[in-house]
XYZ file of C-alpha atoms in Angstrom:
495
model
C -23.051 6.493 -18.108
C -24.921 4.653 -15.025
C -26.533 6.929 -12.586
C -28.273 6.118 -9.387
C -28.819 9.969 -8.700
C -26.388 10.257 -5.861
C -23.544 8.356 -7.514
C -22.927 8.885 -11.258
C -20.652 6.432 -12.858
C -19.061 7.323 -16.412
C -16.265 5.364 -18.288
C -14.352 7.776 -19.974
C -12.495 7.250 -23.417
C -9.964 10.274 -23.463
C -8.287 12.940 -21.191
C -10.291 15.715 -22.868
C -13.534 13.974 -22.392
C -12.758 13.684 -18.451
C -11.517 17.369 -18.574
C -14.835 18.421 -20.265
C -17.095 16.502 -18.079
C -15.293 17.831 -14.700
C -15.512 21.405 -16.083
C -19.329 21.196 -17.106
C -18.349 21.384 -20.979
C -20.242 18.008 -21.729
C -23.812 17.304 -22.292
C -23.861 14.715 -19.414
C -22.701 17.303 -16.836
C -23.434 20.919 -16.817
C -22.181 21.932 -13.714
C -18.482 22.470 -13.117
C -17.208 19.961 -10.405
C -14.161 21.938 -9.202
C -16.587 24.447 -7.585
C -18.199 22.210 -5.103
C -16.242 18.587 -5.390
C -13.038 17.112 -4.121
C -11.234 14.103 -5.879
C -9.492 11.115 -4.999
C -7.662 8.830 -7.486
C -7.378 5.160 -7.324
C -4.917 3.164 -9.719
C -7.045 -0.142 -9.471
C -10.941 -0.081 -9.999
C -11.195 -2.796 -7.421
C -9.874 -0.461 -4.629
C -12.760 0.879 -2.544
C -13.206 4.158 -0.397
C -11.885 2.573 2.803
C -9.399 4.317 4.823
C -5.842 2.518 5.272
C -6.567 1.454 8.711
C -9.680 -0.503 7.782
C -8.028 -2.178 4.741
C -7.515 -6.025 4.766
C -4.641 -8.227 3.077
C -5.426 -11.355 1.012
C -5.790 -13.370 4.605
C -8.542 -11.274 5.484
C -6.615 -9.702 8.148
C -6.229 -6.033 8.933
C -3.283 -4.489 7.678
C -2.862 -2.129 10.608
C -2.168 -5.400 12.473
C 1.286 -5.353 10.884
C 2.410 -2.053 12.735
C 1.349 -3.540 16.185
C 3.837 -6.142 18.179
C 2.298 -9.461 18.911
C 2.550 -8.973 22.536
C 1.362 -5.449 22.785
C -1.613 -5.470 25.078
C -4.759 -3.164 23.933
C -6.956 -2.000 26.517
C -10.700 -2.313 25.835
C -13.428 -1.420 28.418
C -16.130 -4.446 28.888
C -19.043 -4.024 30.855
C -19.430 -6.423 33.973
C -22.546 -8.400 32.569
C -20.432 -9.255 29.115
C -17.349 -10.131 31.660
C -19.369 -12.515 33.854
C -21.308 -14.003 30.791
C -18.239 -14.873 28.853
C -16.189 -15.979 32.314
C -13.306 -13.168 31.418
C -10.610 -12.838 33.828
C -10.316 -8.952 34.943
C -8.748 -6.913 37.583
C -11.307 -4.952 39.595
C -8.916 -2.123 40.324
C -9.050 -1.479 36.425
C -12.226 0.201 36.439
C -13.079 2.903 33.915
C -14.913 6.150 34.121
C -18.034 4.656 32.600
C -18.155 1.604 35.117
C -16.861 -0.825 32.764
C -13.379 -2.626 33.325
C -10.502 -2.536 31.288
C -9.435 -6.214 29.603
C -6.030 -6.465 27.873
C -6.410 -7.743 24.467
C -3.888 -8.866 21.659
C -4.271 -7.118 18.190
C -6.502 -10.103 16.719
C -8.938 -9.164 19.714
C -8.379 -12.113 21.818
C -8.082 -11.701 25.794
C -4.541 -11.920 26.873
C -5.470 -13.305 30.316
C -7.823 -16.034 28.828
C -5.912 -17.542 26.047
C -8.325 -20.288 25.365
C -11.256 -18.001 25.428
C -13.544 -17.951 22.103
C -14.245 -14.329 23.219
C -13.518 -11.282 20.923
C -13.142 -7.950 21.931
C -15.667 -5.301 20.325
C -14.224 -4.695 16.971
C -15.105 -0.910 17.000
C -13.322 -0.427 20.561
C -10.493 -2.786 19.420
C -10.014 -0.303 16.282
C -9.860 2.834 18.275
C -7.284 1.477 20.250
C -5.111 0.425 17.397
C -5.342 3.579 15.645
C -4.382 5.554 18.361
C -1.370 3.433 19.165
C -0.185 4.024 15.638
C -0.701 7.595 16.336
C 1.285 7.700 19.820
C 4.177 5.596 18.273
C 4.326 8.088 15.361
C 4.566 10.977 17.834
C 7.381 9.786 19.948
C 9.338 8.743 16.919
C 8.955 12.358 15.151
C 9.393 14.076 18.354
C 12.604 12.261 19.286
C 13.853 12.909 15.721
C 13.320 16.761 16.088
C 10.449 16.715 13.759
C 7.601 19.262 14.683
C 4.414 17.512 15.616
C 1.511 19.507 17.318
C 1.080 17.821 20.889
C -1.233 20.504 21.967
C -4.259 18.590 23.199
C -2.437 15.366 22.519
C -1.164 14.909 26.242
C -4.141 13.108 27.655
C -3.803 10.488 25.200
C -0.182 10.076 25.989
C -1.261 9.955 29.602
C -3.902 7.424 28.824
C -1.378 5.189 27.228
C 0.269 5.110 30.304
C -2.644 4.459 32.609
C -5.516 1.924 32.745
C -8.075 3.921 30.757
C -9.246 3.385 27.464
C -9.435 5.943 24.842
C -12.399 7.517 24.084
C -13.121 8.687 20.218
C -10.569 10.972 19.019
C -12.207 14.204 17.837
C -9.683 17.033 18.971
C -8.327 19.231 15.895
C -4.904 18.792 17.336
C -5.232 15.017 17.016
C -6.539 15.637 13.121
C -3.100 17.185 12.526
C -1.090 14.196 13.833
C -3.489 12.175 11.672
C -3.084 14.031 8.642
C 0.693 14.002 9.072
C 0.622 9.894 9.540
C -1.727 9.289 6.675
C 0.247 11.523 4.271
C 3.674 9.638 5.062
C 2.253 6.092 4.695
C 0.885 4.835 8.202
C -2.627 3.495 8.694
C -5.409 5.990 9.932
C -8.960 6.283 9.725
C -8.722 9.492 7.172
C -9.217 9.361 3.350
C -6.972 11.622 1.475
C -8.541 13.890 -1.174
C -7.451 16.815 -3.272
C -9.235 20.111 -4.401
C -7.339 19.724 -7.557
C -8.746 16.778 -9.836
C -5.345 16.715 -11.592
C -3.375 16.049 -8.755
C -5.884 13.070 -8.017
C -5.886 11.926 -11.726
C -1.946 11.772 -11.717
C -2.482 9.118 -8.611
C -4.989 7.292 -10.782
C -2.495 6.657 -13.691
C 0.947 6.853 -12.349
C 1.157 3.077 -11.939
C 1.202 2.661 -15.673
C 5.240 3.748 -15.473
C 5.743 0.558 -13.051
C 3.069 -2.049 -14.018
C 2.642 -2.702 -17.846
C -0.279 -5.002 -16.640
C -2.189 -1.987 -15.045
C -5.944 -2.362 -14.261
C -8.651 0.261 -14.951
C -8.436 3.135 -12.692
C -10.976 5.442 -10.947
C -11.116 9.027 -10.274
C -13.992 9.906 -7.504
C -15.520 13.021 -7.042
C -17.238 13.855 -3.692
C -19.456 17.022 -3.178
C -18.002 18.393 0.071
C -19.937 21.461 0.078
C -23.090 19.604 0.084
C -22.123 17.873 3.175
C -20.712 20.857 4.901
C -23.819 23.005 4.438
C -25.582 21.807 7.656
C -28.036 24.863 7.848
C -30.828 22.820 6.947
C -29.805 19.683 9.016
C -31.691 18.493 11.698
C -30.318 19.315 15.214
C -31.199 16.052 16.835
C -29.040 14.208 14.373
C -24.985 14.229 14.738
C -23.155 14.473 11.158
C -20.366 11.601 11.577
C -18.569 12.328 8.046
C -15.963 15.026 8.653
C -13.659 17.228 6.541
C -10.374 18.296 7.836
C -8.020 20.572 6.145
C -4.436 20.411 7.607
C -2.090 23.372 7.786
C -0.622 23.485 4.425
C 2.408 26.102 5.518
C 4.271 23.270 7.385
C 4.038 20.745 4.699
C 5.378 21.492 1.002
C 3.738 18.197 -0.207
C 0.151 18.852 1.167
C 0.446 22.242 0.067
C 1.235 21.135 -3.807
C -1.102 18.413 -3.902
C -3.932 20.839 -2.031
C -4.764 17.897 0.335
C -7.584 17.414 2.827
C -9.250 14.491 4.477
C -12.457 13.076 5.261
C -13.173 10.723 8.241
C -15.629 9.039 10.394
C -15.839 10.669 13.588
C -17.282 7.822 15.412
C -17.398 4.095 14.488
C -21.013 2.936 14.446
C -22.552 0.156 12.579
C -20.998 -0.753 9.322
C -18.158 1.611 9.720
C -15.573 -0.469 7.990
C -17.553 -0.528 4.849
C -16.565 1.626 1.734
C -17.741 5.412 2.130
C -19.989 5.066 -0.835
C -21.597 2.095 0.477
C -22.098 3.177 3.789
C -24.065 6.620 2.309
C -26.037 4.607 -0.323
C -26.973 2.145 2.560
C -28.064 4.927 4.745
C -29.845 7.013 2.121
C -32.372 3.858 1.484
C -32.988 3.679 5.338
C -35.683 5.747 7.263
C -34.070 8.250 9.424
C -35.495 6.568 12.491
C -33.356 3.383 11.838
C -30.253 5.432 12.195
C -27.664 4.029 14.826
C -27.685 6.064 18.389
C -24.996 7.590 19.997
C -25.165 7.749 23.924
C -22.290 9.830 23.898
C -23.881 12.921 22.083
C -27.265 11.714 23.175
C -28.426 11.908 19.607
C -28.762 9.842 16.579
C -25.890 9.544 14.141
C -26.199 10.127 10.436
C -23.337 9.939 8.172
C -24.095 13.026 6.019
C -26.727 15.798 6.754
C -30.200 14.449 7.013
C -31.383 17.269 4.124
C -29.489 15.175 1.645
C -31.436 12.716 -0.131
C -30.913 10.255 -3.122
C -31.858 12.489 -5.651
C -28.763 14.979 -4.921
C -25.557 14.329 -6.693
C -23.100 13.319 -4.054
C -20.452 11.156 -5.946
C -19.164 10.999 -9.433
C -17.108 7.846 -10.431
C -14.945 8.145 -13.464
C -13.485 4.753 -14.693
C -10.396 5.159 -16.644
C -9.590 2.332 -18.817
C -6.088 0.997 -18.509
C -5.372 1.402 -22.191
C -5.293 5.202 -22.021
C -3.453 5.457 -18.538
C -0.337 6.396 -20.279
C -1.995 9.272 -22.680
C -3.614 10.751 -19.464
C -0.147 10.716 -17.924
C 1.295 12.524 -20.877
C -1.031 15.187 -20.699
C -0.683 15.796 -17.203
C 2.982 16.084 -17.588
C 2.461 18.777 -20.343
C 0.050 20.433 -18.050
C 2.792 20.697 -15.389
C 1.510 17.832 -12.989
C 4.407 15.637 -12.727
C 6.718 14.599 -9.956
C 8.600 17.761 -9.323
C 5.354 19.716 -8.670
C 3.335 16.958 -6.689
C 6.530 15.952 -4.724
C 8.613 19.657 -4.317
C 12.023 19.074 -3.833
C 15.107 17.236 -5.312
C 13.547 13.685 -4.725
C 10.388 15.065 -6.825
C 13.048 16.066 -9.860
C 14.783 12.955 -9.654
C 11.579 11.057 -9.896
C 10.328 13.249 -12.873
C 13.643 12.897 -14.761
C 13.363 8.951 -14.410
C 9.687 8.743 -15.093
C 9.701 11.064 -17.993
C 11.770 8.303 -19.736
C 9.569 5.572 -18.713
C 6.558 7.512 -20.208
C 8.458 8.292 -23.520
C 9.113 4.540 -23.784
C 5.248 3.426 -23.218
C 4.350 6.280 -25.989
C 7.234 4.788 -28.242
C 7.275 1.410 -27.469
C 10.337 -1.027 -28.916
C 8.580 -4.202 -29.714
C 9.815 -6.857 -27.586
C 10.226 -10.089 -29.168
C 10.792 -13.747 -27.343
C 11.610 -17.084 -28.031
C 9.574 -20.054 -27.202
C 9.820 -23.902 -27.209
C 7.194 -25.768 -28.616
C 6.477 -29.358 -28.187
C 5.197 -31.028 -31.262
C 4.643 -34.716 -32.767
C 5.616 -33.942 -36.392
C 6.914 -35.892 -38.782
C 9.887 -33.771 -39.666
C 10.155 -35.154 -43.386
C 6.941 -33.719 -44.218
C 8.103 -30.037 -43.148
C 11.428 -30.736 -45.243
C 9.053 -31.586 -48.341
C 6.839 -28.986 -47.663
C 3.757 -31.112 -47.098
C 3.214 -29.553 -43.767
C 3.741 -25.717 -43.839
C 1.533 -24.567 -40.695
C 1.267 -25.698 -36.996
C -1.866 -24.898 -35.373
C -2.052 -24.048 -31.639
C -5.052 -23.004 -29.581
C -2.771 -20.706 -27.237
C -2.147 -17.026 -27.571
C 1.160 -15.260 -27.019
C 1.865 -12.613 -24.842
C 4.782 -11.144 -26.917
C 5.936 -11.148 -30.492
C 7.803 -14.263 -31.409
C 11.064 -14.661 -32.931
C 12.484 -18.247 -32.632
C 10.243 -21.460 -32.113
C 12.555 -24.181 -30.663
C 11.102 -27.592 -31.822
C 10.784 -30.236 -28.862
C 10.212 -33.816 -29.590
C 11.019 -36.863 -27.881
C 12.783 -35.378 -24.746
C 14.880 -33.391 -27.167
C 15.262 -29.962 -29.086
C 15.805 -30.845 -32.393
C 15.714 -27.181 -34.345
C 13.950 -23.980 -34.753
C 12.002 -22.117 -37.201
C 10.482 -18.474 -37.105
C 7.332 -17.206 -35.596
C 7.061 -14.081 -37.846
C 3.865 -15.102 -39.453
C 1.017 -15.945 -36.984
C -2.790 -15.780 -37.922
C -5.583 -15.913 -35.931
C -8.845 -16.932 -37.314
C -11.836 -19.190 -36.383
C -11.105 -22.836 -36.633
C -13.406 -23.212 -39.741
C -11.441 -20.420 -41.653
C -8.115 -21.328 -40.655
C -8.906 -25.161 -41.819
C -10.250 -24.261 -45.034
C -7.116 -21.749 -45.490
C -4.360 -24.073 -44.266
C -5.675 -27.449 -43.321
C -4.286 -29.287 -46.249
C -0.704 -28.219 -45.245
C -1.166 -29.143 -41.431
C -0.228 -32.649 -41.594
C -3.652 -33.402 -39.613
C -6.677 -34.887 -40.572
C -10.054 -33.216 -40.297
C -11.220 -35.381 -37.456
C -8.018 -34.706 -35.321
C -8.196 -30.935 -36.036
C -11.920 -30.854 -35.072
C -11.265 -32.458 -31.898
C -8.415 -30.248 -31.004
C -9.838 -27.025 -31.792
C -13.373 -27.353 -31.316
C -14.997 -24.125 -30.194
C -11.683 -22.847 -28.976
C -9.063 -19.866 -30.368
C -7.035 -20.897 -32.936
C -3.889 -19.685 -34.488
C -1.962 -20.864 -37.475
C 1.763 -20.588 -37.437
C 3.575 -20.388 -40.836
C 6.901 -22.505 -40.604
C 9.450 -20.095 -42.141
C 13.256 -20.604 -41.744
C 13.224 -24.129 -40.838
C 16.639 -25.248 -39.363
C 17.366 -28.928 -37.923
C 20.511 -29.181 -35.805
C 23.286 -31.084 -36.378
C 23.508 -32.532 -32.923
C 19.718 -32.418 -30.861
C 20.231 -31.085 -27.346
C 18.532 -33.472 -24.827
C 16.511 -32.291 -21.811
C 16.569 -34.434 -18.816
C 13.674 -34.258 -16.588
C 11.807 -31.652 -18.549
C 8.200 -31.737 -18.399
C 5.606 -29.903 -20.350
C 2.672 -28.699 -18.656
C 1.868 -26.155 -21.550
C 2.107 -26.495 -25.131
C 4.907 -23.949 -24.886
C 7.627 -22.074 -22.788
C 9.174 -18.790 -23.149
C 13.143 -19.512 -23.371
C 13.808 -16.180 -21.394
C 11.802 -17.264 -18.466
C 13.788 -20.558 -17.822
C 17.465 -20.254 -16.818
C 18.015 -23.667 -17.804
C 16.718 -23.313 -21.355
C 18.718 -19.975 -21.775
C 21.849 -21.718 -20.652
C 21.201 -24.703 -23.200
C 20.401 -22.275 -26.038
C 23.397 -19.835 -25.360
C 20.915 -17.038 -24.606
C 22.244 -13.603 -22.964
């Protein structure tokens, strides 16, 4: 258990342990977190508390860019001094309400009118434009399809979309209703979704085990929302930036079942694109006088109320080892937290039928054996005469092994069974089997010095009457799985 007062990190070992921790029945936590906390489940420990509109891909580009056309012009207000300093082209008629001028930029922040310019748009202003553009597209397509979208108060943004005015920060509750819908159905927004029900969030932290056998450790976050919303003791000279929004459940059965709500940063200020826990940690280590200033509200901005300190428990971070994900998912299913509950409707029922079969297979696994082709430099006669009974190798196998096909001098000459593989230190394996390996001690030490070592017993040794010639086949590794190579499967008549 690691604790930094405001963020307590605990690695769990079982479903029961996690339940006891959350319910305050564990010695490490005496408070029932269900009273004051909301929860968010992440399937990969590397995922962070960053809203979808700010997440990046492997090329360090924002994922939201994929939702914006390359030729779309984002309208960003730039002051006249900055325009002149950077020699930007602008239209004097496109003057905004705050004496700035509207410059069109592409989604990467480059000015459309000055293609060779090194100037980039202020990233917070550009980000606002991107996010609102996504919401406007969502509104138009939903409205065109006859789906209910609360447009009250949204009309001014639609008018801005057709004019040369930029958008201001979007803070209206009606816009948050549209944000919550777009977020819930997969569009990138500034919101992070949470749940009052920790078991719902836990489901999302472990369900990936059904489709990814190489799943990573997961995380269940808990955020003390009541501590943040209690602003009675907050300094009135500061504006609290972290907001919590509860959408209308009666219009959305999924949100109702998942007991969902959202957090968001109302204004994008310094470090807004960092993970929420790191933003708060950074702020708690600063003096109040160093907080960013918002000219819009004529007050300083604080992410959380100023009466909160590092001594308050703000976050719990429960780390869920990948090895127990399937056990947790089984317990959740037994508690009724399966797809037909979390996704009400026929689609949820269908998913539940399919996923229960997958989960049953995970809890009762059928051993999958594979066949390999192994490159050797043996004297075959020593194997036939029983002088060589073991083959040493320094690479582990991901699967249980059935047949091991012998590759020598560009040909597959036979096979033996891989049903007896012993892992041990090089010294112990040499002491036990070295005299049956066909190797000298010096050669063995050279090959297996300070490395993993495996001894494969050569059982059911068979030599083909006619060897199989492999043309242009190169061994980059000691062995290959036959099933992963279509040419080898064909040559060896595998289905």
